Coordinates of C-alpha atoms and ligand atoms in Angstrom, one line a residue:
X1 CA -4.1 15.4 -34.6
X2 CA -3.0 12.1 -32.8
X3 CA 0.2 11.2 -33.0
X4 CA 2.4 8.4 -33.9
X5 CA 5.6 6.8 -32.3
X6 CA 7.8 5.3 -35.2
X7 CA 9.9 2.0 -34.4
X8 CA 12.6 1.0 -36.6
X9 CA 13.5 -3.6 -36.2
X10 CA 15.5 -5.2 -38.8
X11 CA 15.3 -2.4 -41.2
X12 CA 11.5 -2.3 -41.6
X13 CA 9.8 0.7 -39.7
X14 CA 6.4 0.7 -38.0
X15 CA 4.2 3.5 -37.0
X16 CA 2.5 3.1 -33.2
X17 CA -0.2 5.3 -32.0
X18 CA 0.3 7.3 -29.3
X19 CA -2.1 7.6 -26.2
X20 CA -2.1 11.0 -24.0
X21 CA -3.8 11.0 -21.0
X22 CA -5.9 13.7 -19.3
X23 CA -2.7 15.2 -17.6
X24 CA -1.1 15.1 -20.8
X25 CA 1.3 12.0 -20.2
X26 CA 2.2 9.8 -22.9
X27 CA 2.9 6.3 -24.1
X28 CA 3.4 4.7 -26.7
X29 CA 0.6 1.7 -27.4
X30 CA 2.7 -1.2 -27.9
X31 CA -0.2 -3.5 -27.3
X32 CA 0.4 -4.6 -30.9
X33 CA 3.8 -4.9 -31.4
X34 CA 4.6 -8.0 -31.4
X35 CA 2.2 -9.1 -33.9
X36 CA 3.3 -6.7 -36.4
X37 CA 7.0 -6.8 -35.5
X38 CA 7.2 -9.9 -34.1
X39 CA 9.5 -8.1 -31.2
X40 CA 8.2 -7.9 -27.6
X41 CA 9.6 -5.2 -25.4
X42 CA 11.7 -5.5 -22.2
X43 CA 11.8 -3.9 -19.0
X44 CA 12.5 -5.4 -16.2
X45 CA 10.4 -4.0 -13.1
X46 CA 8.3 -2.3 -15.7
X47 CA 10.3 0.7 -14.6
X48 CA 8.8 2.2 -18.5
X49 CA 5.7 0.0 -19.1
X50 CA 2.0 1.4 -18.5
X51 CA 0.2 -1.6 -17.4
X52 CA -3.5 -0.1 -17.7
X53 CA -5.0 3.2 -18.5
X54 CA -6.8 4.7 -14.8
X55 CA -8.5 6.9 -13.8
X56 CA -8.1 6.5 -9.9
X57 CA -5.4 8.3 -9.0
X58 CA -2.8 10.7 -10.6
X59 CA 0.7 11.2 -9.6
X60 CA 3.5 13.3 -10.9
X61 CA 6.8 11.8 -9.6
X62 CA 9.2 14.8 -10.8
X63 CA 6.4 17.9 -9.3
X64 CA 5.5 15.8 -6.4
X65 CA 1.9 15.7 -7.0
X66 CA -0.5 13.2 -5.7
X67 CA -4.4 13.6 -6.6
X68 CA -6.8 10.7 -5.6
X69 CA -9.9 11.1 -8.7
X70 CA -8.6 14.9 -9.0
X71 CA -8.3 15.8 -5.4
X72 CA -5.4 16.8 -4.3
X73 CA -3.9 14.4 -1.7
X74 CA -2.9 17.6 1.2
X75 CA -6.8 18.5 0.9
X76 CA -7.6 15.4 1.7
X77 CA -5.4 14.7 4.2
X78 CA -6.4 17.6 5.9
X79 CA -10.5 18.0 5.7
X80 CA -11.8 14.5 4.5
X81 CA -12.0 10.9 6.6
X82 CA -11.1 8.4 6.0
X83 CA -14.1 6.4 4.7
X84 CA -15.1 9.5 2.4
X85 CA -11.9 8.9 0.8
X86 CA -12.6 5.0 0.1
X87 CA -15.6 5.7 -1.2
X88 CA -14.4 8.2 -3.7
X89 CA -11.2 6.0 -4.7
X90 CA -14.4 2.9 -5.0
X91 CA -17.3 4.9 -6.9
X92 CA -15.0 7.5 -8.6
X93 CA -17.2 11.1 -6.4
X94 CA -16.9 12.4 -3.1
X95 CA -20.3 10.9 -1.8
X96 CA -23.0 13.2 -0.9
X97 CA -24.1 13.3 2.5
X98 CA -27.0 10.7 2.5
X99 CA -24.8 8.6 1.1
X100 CA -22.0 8.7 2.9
X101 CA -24.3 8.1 5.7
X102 CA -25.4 5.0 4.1
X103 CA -22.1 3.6 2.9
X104 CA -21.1 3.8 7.0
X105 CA -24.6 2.1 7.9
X106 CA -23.7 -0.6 5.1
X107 CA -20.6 -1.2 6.6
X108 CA -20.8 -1.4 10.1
X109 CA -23.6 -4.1 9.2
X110 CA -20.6 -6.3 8.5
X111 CA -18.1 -5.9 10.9
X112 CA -18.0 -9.2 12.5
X113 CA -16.0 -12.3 11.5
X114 CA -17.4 -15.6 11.5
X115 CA -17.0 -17.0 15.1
X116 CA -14.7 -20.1 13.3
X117 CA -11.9 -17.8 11.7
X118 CA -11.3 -17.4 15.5
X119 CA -9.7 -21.1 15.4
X120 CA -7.4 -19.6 12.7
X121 CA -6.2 -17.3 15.6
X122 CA -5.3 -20.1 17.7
X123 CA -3.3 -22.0 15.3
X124 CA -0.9 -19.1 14.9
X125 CA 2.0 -19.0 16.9
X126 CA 1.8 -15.7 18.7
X127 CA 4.8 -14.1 17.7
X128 CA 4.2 -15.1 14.1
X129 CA 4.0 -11.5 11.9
X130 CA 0.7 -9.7 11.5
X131 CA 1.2 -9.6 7.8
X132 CA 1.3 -13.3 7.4
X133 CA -1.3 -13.6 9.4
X134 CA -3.6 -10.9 7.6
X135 CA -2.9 -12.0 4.4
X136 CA -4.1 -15.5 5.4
X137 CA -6.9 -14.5 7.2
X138 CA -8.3 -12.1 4.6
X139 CA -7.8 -15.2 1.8
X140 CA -9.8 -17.2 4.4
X141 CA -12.9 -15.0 4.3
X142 CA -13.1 -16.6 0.4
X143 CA -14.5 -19.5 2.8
X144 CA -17.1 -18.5 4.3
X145 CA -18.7 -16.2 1.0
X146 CA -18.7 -19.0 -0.9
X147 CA -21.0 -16.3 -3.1
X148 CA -17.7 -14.6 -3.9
X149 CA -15.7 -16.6 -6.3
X150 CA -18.4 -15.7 -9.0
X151 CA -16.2 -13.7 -11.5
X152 CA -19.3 -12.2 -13.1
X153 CA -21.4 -11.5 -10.0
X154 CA -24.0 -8.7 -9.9
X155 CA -23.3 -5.1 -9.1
X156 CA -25.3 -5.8 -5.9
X157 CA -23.6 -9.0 -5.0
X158 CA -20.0 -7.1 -5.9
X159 CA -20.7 -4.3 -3.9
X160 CA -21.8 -6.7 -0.9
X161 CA -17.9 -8.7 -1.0
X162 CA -16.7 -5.1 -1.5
X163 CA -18.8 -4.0 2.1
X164 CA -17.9 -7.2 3.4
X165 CA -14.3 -7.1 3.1
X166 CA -13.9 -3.1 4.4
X167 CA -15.9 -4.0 7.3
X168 CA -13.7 -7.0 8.6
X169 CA -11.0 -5.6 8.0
X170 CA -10.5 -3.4 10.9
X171 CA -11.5 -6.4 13.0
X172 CA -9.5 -8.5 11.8
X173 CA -6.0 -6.1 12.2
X174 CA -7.0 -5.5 16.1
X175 CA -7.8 -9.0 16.9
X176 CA -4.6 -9.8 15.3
X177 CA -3.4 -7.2 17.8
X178 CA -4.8 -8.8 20.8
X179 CA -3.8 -12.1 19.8
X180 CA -0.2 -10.9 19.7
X181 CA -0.6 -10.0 23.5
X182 CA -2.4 -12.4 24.7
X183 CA -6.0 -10.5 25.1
X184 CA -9.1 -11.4 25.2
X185 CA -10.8 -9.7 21.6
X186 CA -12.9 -7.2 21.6
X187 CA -15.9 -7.1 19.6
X188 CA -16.8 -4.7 17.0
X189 CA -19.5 -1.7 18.4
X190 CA -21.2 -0.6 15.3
X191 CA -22.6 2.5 16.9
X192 CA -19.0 4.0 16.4
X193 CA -17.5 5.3 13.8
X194 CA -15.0 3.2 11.3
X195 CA -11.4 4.7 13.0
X196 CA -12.8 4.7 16.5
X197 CA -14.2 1.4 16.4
X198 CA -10.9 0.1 15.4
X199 CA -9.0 2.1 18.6
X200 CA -11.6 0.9 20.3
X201 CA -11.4 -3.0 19.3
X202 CA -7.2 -2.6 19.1
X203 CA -6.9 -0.5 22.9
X204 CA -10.0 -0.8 25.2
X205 CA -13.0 0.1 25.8
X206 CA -14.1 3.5 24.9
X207 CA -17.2 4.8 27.2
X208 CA -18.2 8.0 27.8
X209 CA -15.2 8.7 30.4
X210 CA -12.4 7.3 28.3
X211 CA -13.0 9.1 25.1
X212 CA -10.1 8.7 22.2
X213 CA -7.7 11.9 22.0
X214 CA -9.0 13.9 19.2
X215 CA -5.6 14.3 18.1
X216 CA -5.3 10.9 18.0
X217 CA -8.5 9.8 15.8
X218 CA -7.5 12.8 13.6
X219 CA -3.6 11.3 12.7
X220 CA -5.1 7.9 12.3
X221 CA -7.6 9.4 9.9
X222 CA -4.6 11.4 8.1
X223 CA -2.5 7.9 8.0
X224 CA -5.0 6.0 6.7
X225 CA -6.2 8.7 3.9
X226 CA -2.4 8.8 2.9
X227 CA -1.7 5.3 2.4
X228 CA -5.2 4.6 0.2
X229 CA -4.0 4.4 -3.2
X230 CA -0.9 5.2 -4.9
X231 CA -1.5 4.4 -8.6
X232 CA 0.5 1.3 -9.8
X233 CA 2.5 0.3 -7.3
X234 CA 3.9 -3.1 -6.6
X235 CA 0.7 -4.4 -4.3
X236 CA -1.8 -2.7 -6.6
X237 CA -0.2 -4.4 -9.8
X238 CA -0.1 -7.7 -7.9
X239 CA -4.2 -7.1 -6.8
X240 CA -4.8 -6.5 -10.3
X241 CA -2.8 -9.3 -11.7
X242 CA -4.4 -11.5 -9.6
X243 CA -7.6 -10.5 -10.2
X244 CA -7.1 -10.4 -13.7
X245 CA -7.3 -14.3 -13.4
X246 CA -10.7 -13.6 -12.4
X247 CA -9.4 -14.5 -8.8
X248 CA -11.8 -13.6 -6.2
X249 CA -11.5 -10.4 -4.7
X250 CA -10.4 -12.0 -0.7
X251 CA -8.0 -14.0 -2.8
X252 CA -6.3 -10.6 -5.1
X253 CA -6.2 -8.6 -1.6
X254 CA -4.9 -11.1 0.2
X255 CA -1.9 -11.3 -2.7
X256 CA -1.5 -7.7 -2.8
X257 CA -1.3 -8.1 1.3
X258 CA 1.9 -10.3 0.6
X259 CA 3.1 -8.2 -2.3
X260 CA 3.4 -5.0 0.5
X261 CA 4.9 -7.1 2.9
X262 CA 8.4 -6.5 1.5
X263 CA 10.7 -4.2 3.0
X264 CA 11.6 -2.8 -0.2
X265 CA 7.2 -1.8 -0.6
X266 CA 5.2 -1.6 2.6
X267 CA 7.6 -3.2 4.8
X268 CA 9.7 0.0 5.1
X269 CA 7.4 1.2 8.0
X270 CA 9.0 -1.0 10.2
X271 CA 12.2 -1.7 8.5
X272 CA 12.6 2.6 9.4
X273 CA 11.9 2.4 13.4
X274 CA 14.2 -0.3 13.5
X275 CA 17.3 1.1 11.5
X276 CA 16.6 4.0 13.2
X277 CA 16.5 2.1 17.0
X278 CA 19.7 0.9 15.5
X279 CA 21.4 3.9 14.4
X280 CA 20.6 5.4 18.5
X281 CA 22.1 2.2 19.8
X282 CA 25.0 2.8 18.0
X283 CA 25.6 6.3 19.5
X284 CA 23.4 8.0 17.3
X285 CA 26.1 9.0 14.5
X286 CA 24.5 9.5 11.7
X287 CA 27.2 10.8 9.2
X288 CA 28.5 6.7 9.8
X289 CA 25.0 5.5 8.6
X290 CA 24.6 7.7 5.7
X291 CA 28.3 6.4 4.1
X292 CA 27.2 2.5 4.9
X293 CA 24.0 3.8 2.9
X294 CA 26.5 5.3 0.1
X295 CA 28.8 2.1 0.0
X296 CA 27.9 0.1 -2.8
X297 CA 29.8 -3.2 -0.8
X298 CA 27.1 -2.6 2.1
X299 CA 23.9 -3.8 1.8
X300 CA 22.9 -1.4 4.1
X301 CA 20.3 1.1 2.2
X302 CA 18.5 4.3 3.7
X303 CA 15.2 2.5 4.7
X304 CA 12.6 5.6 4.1
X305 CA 14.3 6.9 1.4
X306 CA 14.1 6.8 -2.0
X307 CA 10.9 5.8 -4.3
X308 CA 10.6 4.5 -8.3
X309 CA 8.3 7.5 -9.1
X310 CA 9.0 10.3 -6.8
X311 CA 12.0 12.5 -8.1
X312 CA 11.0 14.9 -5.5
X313 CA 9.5 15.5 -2.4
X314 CA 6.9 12.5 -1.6
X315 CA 3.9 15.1 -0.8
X316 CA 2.5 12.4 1.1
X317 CA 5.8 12.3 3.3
X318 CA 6.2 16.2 3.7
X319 CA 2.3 16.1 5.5
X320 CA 3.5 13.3 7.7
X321 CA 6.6 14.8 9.0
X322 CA 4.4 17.8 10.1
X323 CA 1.5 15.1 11.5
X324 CA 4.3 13.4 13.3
X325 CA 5.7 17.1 15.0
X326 CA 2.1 17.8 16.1
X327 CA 0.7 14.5 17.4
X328 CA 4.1 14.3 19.7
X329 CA 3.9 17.6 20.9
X330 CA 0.2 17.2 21.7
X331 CA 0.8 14.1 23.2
X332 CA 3.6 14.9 24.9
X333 CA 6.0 12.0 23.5
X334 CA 9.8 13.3 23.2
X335 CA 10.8 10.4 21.3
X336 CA 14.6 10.4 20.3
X337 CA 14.8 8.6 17.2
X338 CA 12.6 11.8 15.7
X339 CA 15.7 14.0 16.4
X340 CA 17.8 10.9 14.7
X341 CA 15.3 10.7 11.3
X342 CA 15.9 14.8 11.1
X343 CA 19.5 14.5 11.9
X344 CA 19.3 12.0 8.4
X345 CA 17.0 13.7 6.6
X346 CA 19.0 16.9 6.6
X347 CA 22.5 15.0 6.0
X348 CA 21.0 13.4 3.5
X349 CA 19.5 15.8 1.5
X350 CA 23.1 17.8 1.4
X351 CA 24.6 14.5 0.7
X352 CA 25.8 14.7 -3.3
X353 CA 25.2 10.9 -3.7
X354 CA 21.4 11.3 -2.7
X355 CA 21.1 14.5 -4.8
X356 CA 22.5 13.0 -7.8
X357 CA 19.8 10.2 -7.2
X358 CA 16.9 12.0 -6.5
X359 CA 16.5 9.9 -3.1
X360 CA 14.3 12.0 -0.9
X361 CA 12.3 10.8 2.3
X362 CA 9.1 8.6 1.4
X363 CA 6.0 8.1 3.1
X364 CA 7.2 5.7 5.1
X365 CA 10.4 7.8 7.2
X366 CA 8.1 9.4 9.5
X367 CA 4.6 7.0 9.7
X368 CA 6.5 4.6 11.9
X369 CA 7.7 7.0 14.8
X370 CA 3.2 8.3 14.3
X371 CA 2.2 4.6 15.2
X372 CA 4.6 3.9 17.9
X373 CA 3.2 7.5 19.6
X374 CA 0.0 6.4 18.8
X375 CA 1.2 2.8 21.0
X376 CA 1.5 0.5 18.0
X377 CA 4.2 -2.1 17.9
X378 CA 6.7 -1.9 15.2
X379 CA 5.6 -5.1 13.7
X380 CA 1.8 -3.9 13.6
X381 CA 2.8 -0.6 11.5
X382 CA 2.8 -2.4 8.4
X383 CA -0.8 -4.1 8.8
X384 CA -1.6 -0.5 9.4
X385 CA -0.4 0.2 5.4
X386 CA -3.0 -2.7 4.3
X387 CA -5.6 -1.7 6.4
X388 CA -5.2 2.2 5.0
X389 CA -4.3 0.4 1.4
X390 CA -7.6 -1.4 1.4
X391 CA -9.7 1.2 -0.6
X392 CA -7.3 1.2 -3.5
X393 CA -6.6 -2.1 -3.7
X394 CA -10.6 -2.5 -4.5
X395 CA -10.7 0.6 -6.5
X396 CA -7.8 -1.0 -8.7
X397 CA -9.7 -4.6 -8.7
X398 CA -12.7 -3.3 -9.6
X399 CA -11.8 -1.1 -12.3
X400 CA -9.6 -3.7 -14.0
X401 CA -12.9 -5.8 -13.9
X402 CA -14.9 -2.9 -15.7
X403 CA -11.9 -2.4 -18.0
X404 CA -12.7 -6.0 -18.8
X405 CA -8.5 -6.3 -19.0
X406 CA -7.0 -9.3 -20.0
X407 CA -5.5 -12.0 -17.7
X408 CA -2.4 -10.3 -17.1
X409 CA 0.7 -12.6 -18.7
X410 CA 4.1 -10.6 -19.4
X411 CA 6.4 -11.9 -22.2
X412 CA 10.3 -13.2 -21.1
X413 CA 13.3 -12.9 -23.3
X414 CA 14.3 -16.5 -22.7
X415 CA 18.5 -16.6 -22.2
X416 CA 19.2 -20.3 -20.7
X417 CA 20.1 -23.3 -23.2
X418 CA 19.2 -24.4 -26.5
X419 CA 17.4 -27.6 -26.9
X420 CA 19.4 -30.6 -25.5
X421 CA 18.9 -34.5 -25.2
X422 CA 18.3 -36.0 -22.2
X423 CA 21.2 -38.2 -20.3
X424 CA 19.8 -41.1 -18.2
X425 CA 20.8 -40.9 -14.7
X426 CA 24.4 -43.5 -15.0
X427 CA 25.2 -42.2 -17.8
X428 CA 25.4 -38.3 -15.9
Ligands
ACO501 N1 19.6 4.2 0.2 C1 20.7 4.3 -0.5 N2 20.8 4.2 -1.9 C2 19.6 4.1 -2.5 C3 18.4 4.1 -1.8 C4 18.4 4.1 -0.4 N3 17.3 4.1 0.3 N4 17.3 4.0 -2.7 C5 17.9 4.0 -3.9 N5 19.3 4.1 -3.8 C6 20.3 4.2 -4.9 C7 20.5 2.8 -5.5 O1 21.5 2.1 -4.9 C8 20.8 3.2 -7.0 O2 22.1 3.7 -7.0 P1 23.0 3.4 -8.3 O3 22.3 4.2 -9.4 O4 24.4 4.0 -8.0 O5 23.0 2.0 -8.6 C9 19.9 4.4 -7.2 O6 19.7 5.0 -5.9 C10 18.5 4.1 -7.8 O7 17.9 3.1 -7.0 P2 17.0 1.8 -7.5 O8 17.1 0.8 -6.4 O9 17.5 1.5 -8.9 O10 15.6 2.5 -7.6 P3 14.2 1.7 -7.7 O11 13.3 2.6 -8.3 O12 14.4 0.4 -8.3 O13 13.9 1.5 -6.1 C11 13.1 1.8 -3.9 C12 13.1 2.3 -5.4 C13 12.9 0.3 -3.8 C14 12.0 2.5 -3.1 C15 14.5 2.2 -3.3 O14 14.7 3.6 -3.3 C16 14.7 1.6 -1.9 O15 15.2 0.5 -1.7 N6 14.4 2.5 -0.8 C17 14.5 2.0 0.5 C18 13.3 1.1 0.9 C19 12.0 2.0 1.0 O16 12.0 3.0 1.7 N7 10.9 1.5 0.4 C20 9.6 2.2 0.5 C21 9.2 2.8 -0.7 S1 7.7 3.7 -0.6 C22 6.5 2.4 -0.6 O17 6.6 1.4 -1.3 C23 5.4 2.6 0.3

């Protein structure tokens, strides 16, 4: 039997279906509401509101679960690469082998950028941040596939943006890199696979002497696989909002690139490192930086901590924290703000006021303190995000295109002034 929400406005009640999903959560389907209410509903950072039905990936926030198309996220992290896991969040199936192998041969077919975008390079200053400058470039690439601003184009010609846009990506994110140093780039080598041709393009030349670590290639694989989706997020929302426009797909990423910018979202990677450079410059006290955190007249928050869906453990977070003990220890980094992020970690999670909220470490506490082993600069570890981001943020593009959604417009409660006459300027 299906049921049925009831709503009581202005002393008339309404009956609303109800919609379960295939983990058994519910909503109400309010899609209607308005026109047989006249009422719209309110809720500000849609901290309540289903803005689609998916089926890409499934979290529950209060078990700390996190499955990508069923699978759960720690088997993943642990077995799978990183391109297997885009093309599952893509085309909805692990791919068989043949065509995994395929999907590779497709992409590597694309991995250089148009000679021209590396003008774009030279314009920037070279301390200006990656993000700006990925989110620019990618938006740029709309240029030169002119065949991409079709907003019905074939499956074929879809797929091709979709091949396009994975390949460049990598290329893109080191030669930003480079740029930031000064380097000459270094050109994709298609012969290698996805992660290593990115370590190769971002740190040197890798022959048959200078192999990567395997340790390495393995925790960039794990990074990458954890960052891929994560349902409805801010970016993801702003991909599909954008694309719901029937914006191009360079143009939607290239939004949702802005959209994780923010400290608050994507940003926290490096907003972590550095409180946490802070905190050890400051003597490494961290009972001081937990009650700034507490104090509602400081601004300061916990950056790392805390998440809108996650009332417990971040799985994604727990398998990072262990990534981050191993890849140090097999590198043999002793980096001190580690001992400072545990130090916190434990105070916090003792700490009544973070209890009371449900504020536990995110994926983002440990990631940071990974990429710097792994010889990233801090303002490079949130191009990192995107780049592992980049499957979902097509996943959620492309299904809002099959879903055939509407141009995504929310309603307002208007609260400013009532209609008023105009005063000419001497008479003000
Ligand atoms: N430090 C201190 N207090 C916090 C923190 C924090 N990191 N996070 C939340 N709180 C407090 C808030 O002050 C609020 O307290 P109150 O109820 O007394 O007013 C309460 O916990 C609820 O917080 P909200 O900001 O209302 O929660 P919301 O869901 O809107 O925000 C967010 C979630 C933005 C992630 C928040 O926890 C935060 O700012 N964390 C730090 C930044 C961060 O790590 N962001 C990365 C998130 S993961 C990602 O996007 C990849």
């Amino acid at each position: 039997m299906s049921e049925k929400a009831s709503i009581s406005i202005n002393g008339k009640s309404h009956e609303l279906p109800v919609i379960t999903g295939t983990e058994n959560e519910q909503a109400i389907d309010i899609s209607k509401l308005r026109d047989v209410t006249g009422a719209v509903t309110l809720d500000p950072g849609f901290k309540n509101t289903g803005a689609t039905q998916s089926a890409i990936t499934f979290l529950d926030g209060e078990k700390g679960v996190l499955h990508y198309r069923g699978y759960p996220i720690e088997q993943l992290a642990e077995q799978s690469t990183f391109l297997e896991v885009a093309y599952l969040l893509i085309y909805g199936d692990l791919p068989a082998p043949d065509t995994l192998t395929d999907f590779r041969a497709k992409i590597s077919r694309h991995t250089l950028i148009h000679e021209d975008m590396k003008k774009f390079f030279d314009g920037f200053p070279s301390k200006s941040h990656p993000m700006g400058q990925l989110s620019c470039l990618v938006g740029a690439l709309s240029a030169f596939y002119p065949e991409s601003l079709d907003p019905n184009p074939s499956e074929e010609e879809e797929n091709l943006t979709i091949m396009k846009l994975l390949a460049k990506m990598p290329t893109i994110v080191s030669w930003i890199y480079k740029k930031s140093l000064g380097h000459p780039v270094i050109y994709p080598r298609n012969e290698l696979n996805y992660v290593h041709n990115f370590m190769n393009m971002t740190f040197g030349q890798i022959t048959e002497d200078t192999k990567i670590d395997p340790a390495v290639v393995r925790a960039m694989h794990k990074l990458l696989i954890l960052h891929a989706d994560h349902e409805q997020n801010c970016s993801a929302s702003t991909v599909r909002i954008v694309g719901s426009s029937n914006a191009n797909l360079y143009a939607s990423i290239s939004a949702g690139i802005s959209a994780l910018w923010g400290p608050l979202h994507g940003g926290a990677n490096q907003a972590v490192i550095e409180m946490l450079e802070n905190i050890r410059k400051d003597g490494g006290n961290s009972a001081k930086w937990i009650a700034k955190a507490k104090d509602k007249k400081d601004p300061f928050r916990l950056m790392g901590f805390g998440h809108r869906v996650y009332k417990n453990f971040d799985p994604r977070a727990k398998i990072i924290k262990q990534a981050c003990d191993d890849v140090l220890e097999k590198l043999g980094i002793d980096d001190p703000v580690l001992d400072i992020a545990k130090e916190l970690e434990e105070a916090a999670l003792k700490d009544q006021y973070f209890v009371d909220r449900k504020l536990y470490p995110n994926v983002d506490f440990y990631s940071g303190i990974i990429y710097r082993a792994l010889g990233f600069p801090t303002d490079m570890f949130t191009v990192l995000f995107a780049l592992g981001r980049l499957p979902g943020w097509i996943a959620q593009w492309k299904e809002m295109k099959a879903n055939k959604e509407p141009i995504g417009r929310p309603r307002q409660i208007y609260t400013g002034s009532t209609r008023r006459d105009y005063i000419p300027l001497d008479k003000r």
